[in-house]
Amino acid sequence: MTAAEKVGGAALVDFHCHLDLYPDHQAAIDRCEREAVYTLAVTTTPKAWERNHKLASATKYVRAALGLHPQLVESRSHELALWKELVDGTRYVGEVGLDSGPKYFRSLDLQKQVFGEILDRCAELGDRILTIHSVRAVRLVLDMLEARFPSGRGKVVMHWFTGTPAELRRAIEMGCYFSVNFAMLEGERRRALVAAIPLDRLLTETDGPFTQTLGRPSHPVDVSMAVLELARMHDIDGLAMARRIMRNLKSMIG
C-alpha cells in the first residue's frame, strides 16, 4: 500500500527528512518516488549538498535543501563560505537555525553569527524557503528573523516547533509555516500547541531517521500517521487533511 492509499489516495508531504542519513541513500530516495511522497531532503553540512542535489534532481518527488545544522556549527562553521557559494543554486535552505540546549549552548554565539549570515544572504537573494531548527531558542530565532529576513523575502517553516503558546502566536503573525511530525502529537501539551496552528500553515514531516515508527526509523511514507492524527484532531477525514497540506505546500512554494 502506498502512503497515498493510506489517506484515501491523496499525495503526501514530508517537508523535513534526512534522506542521506539512511543506510542506503539512493534506496531512500527511490522509496519516496515509489510511495509518491513529496519530500524535502535536508542537509546538515554544505559538503553534503552536491550528492543530495544530484540524486534529488533526477526525481519527481524529492528536492534537496542546503543546510548548516546549528548542532554542527562549532565544528563546521568554516563551511559557511561553501554554503554561500552554493545557495545561489537552490530555493530550499535547511537545516539551519539555533540550538541552546545543554550540549550546544556553549556555541550559541557562533551559531547566531552563522545563522545571521545565512539569513542575510537569503534575504538578499529573495525567494528562499527555510526549514528552521529552534530548540530552546524560539525567541532568539524569531528575533533574528524579524531583524534579518523580512517576510516578503521568502518563506519560513518552523521544524518540530516546541515554543510557548505566545511564541507560536508570534510566529503565526510573522507568517511562518510549521512542519509537524507524529511525535509532536503525543501528550496533552504538545497536542494543544499543534492544535493552535492554523490549518493553512500546516505541513507534515518525519525528521527521519531520527524519529521512530513501529520500533524502526521513520521513512517519509510514515508521514501518513501524522496526517491521520491531525485529521482526527480537526474532526475531518484523512483525505481532506492530506489535500489541505498539499494545498499549503503549493501555496508556499508558489
CSV table of C-alpha atoms in Angstrom, one decimal:
chain,number,residue,atom,x,y,z
A,1,MET,CA,0.0,0.0,0.0
A,2,THR,CA,1.4,3.4,-0.9
A,3,ALA,CA,1.3,6.3,1.5
A,4,ALA,CA,-1.4,8.0,-0.6
A,5,GLU,CA,-3.6,4.9,-0.3
A,6,LYS,CA,-3.4,5.2,3.5
A,7,VAL,CA,-5.1,8.5,3.4
A,8,GLY,CA,-7.6,7.9,0.6
A,9,GLY,CA,-5.4,8.4,-2.4
A,10,ALA,CA,-4.0,11.9,-1.8
A,11,ALA,CA,-0.4,12.8,-2.2
A,12,LEU,CA,1.6,13.3,1.0
A,13,VAL,CA,4.3,15.8,2.1
A,14,ASP,CA,7.4,15.1,4.2
A,15,PHE,CA,9.0,18.6,4.5
A,16,HIS,CA,11.9,17.6,6.7
A,17,CYS,CA,13.8,14.3,6.3
A,18,HIS,CA,17.5,13.4,6.3
A,19,LEU,CA,17.5,11.1,3.4
A,20,ASP,CA,21.3,11.0,3.2
A,21,LEU,CA,21.5,9.6,6.8
A,22,TYR,CA,19.7,6.3,6.0
A,23,PRO,CA,21.9,3.3,5.4
A,24,ASP,CA,21.2,3.4,1.6
A,25,HIS,CA,20.7,7.0,0.4
A,26,GLN,CA,19.6,6.0,-3.1
A,27,ALA,CA,17.2,3.4,-1.8
A,28,ALA,CA,15.6,6.0,0.5
A,29,ILE,CA,15.1,8.3,-2.5
A,30,ASP,CA,13.7,5.5,-4.6
A,31,ARG,CA,11.2,4.7,-1.9
A,32,CYS,CA,9.9,8.4,-1.9
A,33,GLU,CA,9.4,8.0,-5.7
A,34,ARG,CA,7.7,4.6,-5.3
A,35,GLU,CA,5.4,5.8,-2.5
A,36,ALA,CA,4.7,9.2,-4.1
A,37,VAL,CA,5.7,11.3,-1.1
A,38,TYR,CA,6.8,14.9,-1.8
A,39,THR,CA,10.0,15.0,0.3
A,40,LEU,CA,12.4,17.8,1.3
A,41,ALA,CA,15.8,16.2,1.8
A,42,VAL,CA,17.5,18.5,4.3
A,43,THR,CA,21.3,18.5,4.7
A,44,THR,CA,23.3,19.2,7.8
A,45,THR,CA,26.5,20.5,6.2
A,46,PRO,CA,27.2,22.2,2.8
A,47,LYS,CA,29.6,19.4,1.9
A,48,ALA,CA,26.6,17.0,1.8
A,49,TRP,CA,24.8,19.2,-0.8
A,50,GLU,CA,26.3,18.1,-4.0
A,51,ARG,CA,25.3,14.4,-3.7
A,52,ASN,CA,21.9,15.2,-2.3
A,53,HIS,CA,21.2,17.7,-5.1
A,54,LYS,CA,22.4,15.4,-7.8
A,55,LEU,CA,20.2,12.5,-6.7
A,56,ALA,CA,17.2,14.6,-6.0
A,57,SER,CA,17.4,16.4,-9.4
A,58,ALA,CA,16.6,13.1,-11.1
A,59,THR,CA,13.3,12.7,-9.3
A,60,LYS,CA,9.7,14.0,-9.3
A,61,TYR,CA,9.1,13.8,-5.6
A,62,VAL,CA,12.4,14.8,-3.9
A,63,ARG,CA,14.1,18.2,-3.5
A,64,ALA,CA,17.3,18.9,-1.6
A,65,ALA,CA,17.8,21.7,0.9
A,66,LEU,CA,21.2,23.4,1.6
A,67,GLY,CA,21.9,23.4,5.3
A,68,LEU,CA,24.4,24.1,8.1
A,69,HIS,CA,22.9,22.5,11.2
A,70,PRO,CA,23.3,24.5,14.4
A,71,GLN,CA,24.4,21.5,16.4
A,72,LEU,CA,27.4,21.2,14.0
A,73,VAL,CA,28.3,24.9,13.8
A,74,GLU,CA,31.1,24.6,16.4
A,75,SER,CA,33.0,22.1,14.2
A,76,ARG,CA,31.7,23.2,10.8
A,77,SER,CA,31.5,27.0,10.8
A,78,HIS,CA,34.3,27.1,8.3
A,79,GLU,CA,31.8,25.6,5.8
A,80,LEU,CA,29.8,28.8,5.8
A,81,ALA,CA,31.8,30.1,2.9
A,82,LEU,CA,30.9,27.0,0.9
A,83,TRP,CA,27.2,27.4,1.9
A,84,LYS,CA,27.3,31.0,0.5
A,85,GLU,CA,28.8,29.7,-2.8
A,86,LEU,CA,26.1,27.1,-3.2
A,87,VAL,CA,23.0,28.9,-2.1
A,88,ASP,CA,22.5,30.6,-5.5
A,89,GLY,CA,21.6,27.2,-6.8
A,90,THR,CA,18.6,26.3,-4.6
A,91,ARG,CA,15.4,27.8,-3.2
A,92,TYR,CA,15.5,25.4,-0.3
A,93,VAL,CA,17.6,26.1,2.8
A,94,GLY,CA,17.9,23.8,5.8
A,95,GLU,CA,18.5,22.6,8.2
A,96,VAL,CA,19.6,25.9,9.7
A,97,GLY,CA,18.8,27.7,12.9
A,98,LEU,CA,19.8,27.8,16.6
A,99,ASP,CA,20.1,25.3,19.4
A,100,SER,CA,20.7,26.4,23.0
A,101,GLY,CA,20.2,23.0,24.6
A,102,PRO,CA,22.7,21.9,27.2
A,103,LYS,CA,25.0,20.2,24.7
A,104,TYR,CA,25.2,23.1,22.3
A,105,PHE,CA,24.7,26.3,24.4
A,106,ARG,CA,28.5,27.0,24.5
A,107,SER,CA,28.4,27.6,20.7
A,108,LEU,CA,25.3,29.8,20.7
A,109,ASP,CA,27.2,33.0,20.0
A,110,LEU,CA,28.9,31.3,17.0
A,111,GLN,CA,25.5,29.8,15.9
A,112,LYS,CA,23.9,33.3,16.0
A,113,GLN,CA,26.7,34.7,13.8
A,114,VAL,CA,26.4,31.9,11.3
A,115,PHE,CA,22.6,31.9,11.2
A,116,GLY,CA,22.6,35.7,10.9
A,117,GLU,CA,24.8,35.5,7.8
A,118,ILE,CA,22.6,32.8,6.3
A,119,LEU,CA,19.5,35.0,6.9
A,120,ASP,CA,21.3,38.0,5.4
A,121,ARG,CA,22.2,36.1,2.2
A,122,CYS,CA,18.7,34.6,1.9
A,123,ALA,CA,17.1,38.0,2.3
A,124,GLU,CA,19.5,39.4,-0.3
A,125,LEU,CA,18.7,36.7,-2.8
A,126,GLY,CA,15.0,36.5,-2.1
A,127,ASP,CA,12.5,33.7,-2.8
A,128,ARG,CA,14.2,31.3,-0.4
A,129,ILE,CA,12.3,28.7,1.7
A,130,LEU,CA,13.9,27.9,5.0
A,131,THR,CA,13.3,25.0,7.3
A,132,ILE,CA,14.4,26.1,10.8
A,133,HIS,CA,15.6,24.3,13.9
A,134,SER,CA,14.9,26.3,17.1
A,135,VAL,CA,15.5,24.0,20.1
A,136,ARG,CA,15.3,26.1,23.3
A,137,ALA,CA,15.9,29.1,21.1
A,138,VAL,CA,12.5,30.1,19.6
A,139,ARG,CA,12.5,33.7,20.8
A,140,LEU,CA,16.0,34.2,19.5
A,141,VAL,CA,15.2,32.7,16.2
A,142,LEU,CA,12.1,34.9,15.8
A,143,ASP,CA,14.0,38.0,16.8
A,144,MET,CA,16.6,37.2,14.2
A,145,LEU,CA,14.0,36.5,11.5
A,146,GLU,CA,12.3,39.8,12.2
A,147,ALA,CA,15.6,41.7,12.0
A,148,ARG,CA,17.3,40.0,9.1
A,149,PHE,CA,14.8,38.1,7.0
A,150,PRO,CA,11.7,40.2,6.2
A,151,SER,CA,8.6,38.2,5.4
A,152,GLY,CA,8.5,39.4,1.8
A,153,ARG,CA,11.9,38.0,1.1
A,154,GLY,CA,11.0,34.3,1.4
A,155,LYS,CA,9.1,31.7,3.5
A,156,VAL,CA,9.9,30.1,6.8
A,157,VAL,CA,8.9,26.7,8.0
A,158,MET,CA,9.5,26.0,11.7
A,159,HIS,CA,10.6,22.4,12.0
A,160,TRP,CA,9.5,20.5,15.1
A,161,PHE,CA,8.3,23.6,16.9
A,162,THR,CA,8.5,23.4,20.7
A,163,GLY,CA,7.9,27.0,21.7
A,164,THR,CA,5.4,28.5,24.1
A,165,PRO,CA,1.8,29.4,23.1
A,166,ALA,CA,2.9,33.1,23.0
A,167,GLU,CA,5.9,32.3,20.7
A,168,LEU,CA,3.6,30.3,18.5
A,169,ARG,CA,1.2,33.2,18.1
A,170,ARG,CA,4.2,35.5,17.3
A,171,ALA,CA,5.5,33.0,14.6
A,172,ILE,CA,2.0,32.8,13.1
A,173,GLU,CA,1.7,36.6,13.0
A,174,MET,CA,5.1,36.6,11.2
A,175,GLY,CA,3.8,34.3,8.5
A,176,CYS,CA,5.6,31.1,9.5
A,177,TYR,CA,4.5,27.6,8.5
A,178,PHE,CA,5.0,24.6,10.8
A,179,SER,CA,6.1,21.1,9.8
A,180,VAL,CA,4.5,18.6,12.3
A,181,ASN,CA,5.6,15.0,12.9
A,182,PHE,CA,3.8,12.3,14.8
A,183,ALA,CA,5.9,12.7,18.0
A,184,MET,CA,4.6,16.3,18.3
A,185,LEU,CA,1.1,14.8,18.6
A,186,GLU,CA,1.9,12.7,21.7
A,187,GLY,CA,0.9,14.2,25.0
A,188,GLU,CA,-1.7,16.8,26.0
A,189,ARG,CA,0.6,19.9,26.0
A,190,ARG,CA,2.2,19.0,22.6
A,191,ARG,CA,-1.2,18.4,21.1
A,192,ALA,CA,-2.6,21.6,22.4
A,193,LEU,CA,0.3,23.5,20.8
A,194,VAL,CA,-0.2,21.8,17.4
A,195,ALA,CA,-4.0,22.3,17.6
A,196,ALA,CA,-3.4,26.1,17.8
A,197,ILE,CA,-1.6,26.1,14.4
A,198,PRO,CA,-3.9,27.5,11.7
A,199,LEU,CA,-4.9,24.8,9.1
A,200,ASP,CA,-3.5,26.9,6.3
A,201,ARG,CA,0.0,26.9,7.9
A,202,LEU,CA,0.3,23.2,8.5
A,203,LEU,CA,2.9,21.0,6.8
A,204,THR,CA,4.0,17.5,7.8
A,205,GLU,CA,7.4,15.9,8.4
A,206,THR,CA,9.0,12.8,9.7
A,207,ASP,CA,12.5,14.1,10.6
A,208,GLY,CA,13.6,10.6,9.7
A,209,PRO,CA,15.7,8.7,10.5
A,210,PHE,CA,15.8,10.4,13.9
A,211,THR,CA,12.2,9.5,14.7
A,212,GLN,CA,10.8,6.0,15.2
A,213,THR,CA,7.7,4.4,13.7
A,214,LEU,CA,6.7,0.9,15.0
A,215,GLY,CA,10.1,0.5,16.5
A,216,ARG,CA,12.2,1.3,13.5
A,217,PRO,CA,13.5,4.6,11.9
A,218,SER,CA,10.7,6.5,10.2
A,219,HIS,CA,10.6,6.9,6.4
A,220,PRO,CA,8.7,9.6,4.5
A,221,VAL,CA,5.8,7.1,3.9
A,222,ASP,CA,5.2,7.2,7.7
A,223,VAL,CA,4.1,10.8,7.5
A,224,SER,CA,0.7,9.4,6.8
A,225,MET,CA,0.4,8.7,10.6
A,226,ALA,CA,0.8,12.4,11.4
A,227,VAL,CA,-1.8,13.2,8.7
A,228,LEU,CA,-4.3,10.8,10.1
A,229,GLU,CA,-3.8,12.1,13.6
A,230,LEU,CA,-4.1,15.7,12.5
A,231,ALA,CA,-7.3,14.8,10.8
A,232,ARG,CA,-8.7,13.3,14.0
A,233,MET,CA,-7.6,16.4,15.9
A,234,HIS,CA,-9.6,18.7,13.5
A,235,ASP,CA,-12.5,16.3,13.0
A,236,ILE,CA,-12.0,15.8,9.3
A,237,ASP,CA,-11.1,12.7,7.3
A,238,GLY,CA,-7.5,11.8,6.3
A,239,LEU,CA,-8.1,12.6,2.6
A,240,ALA,CA,-9.3,16.1,3.4
A,241,MET,CA,-6.3,16.7,5.7
A,242,ALA,CA,-3.8,15.4,3.1
A,243,ARG,CA,-5.3,17.7,0.5
A,244,ARG,CA,-5.1,20.6,2.9
A,245,ILE,CA,-1.4,20.1,3.5
A,246,MET,CA,-0.8,19.7,-0.2
A,247,ARG,CA,-2.6,23.0,-0.9
A,248,ASN,CA,-0.4,24.6,1.8
A,249,LEU,CA,2.7,23.3,0.1
A,250,LYS,CA,1.7,24.6,-3.3
A,251,SER,CA,0.7,28.0,-1.8
A,252,MET,CA,4.0,28.3,0.0
A,253,ILE,CA,6.3,27.4,-2.9
A,254,GLY,CA,4.2,29.3,-5.5
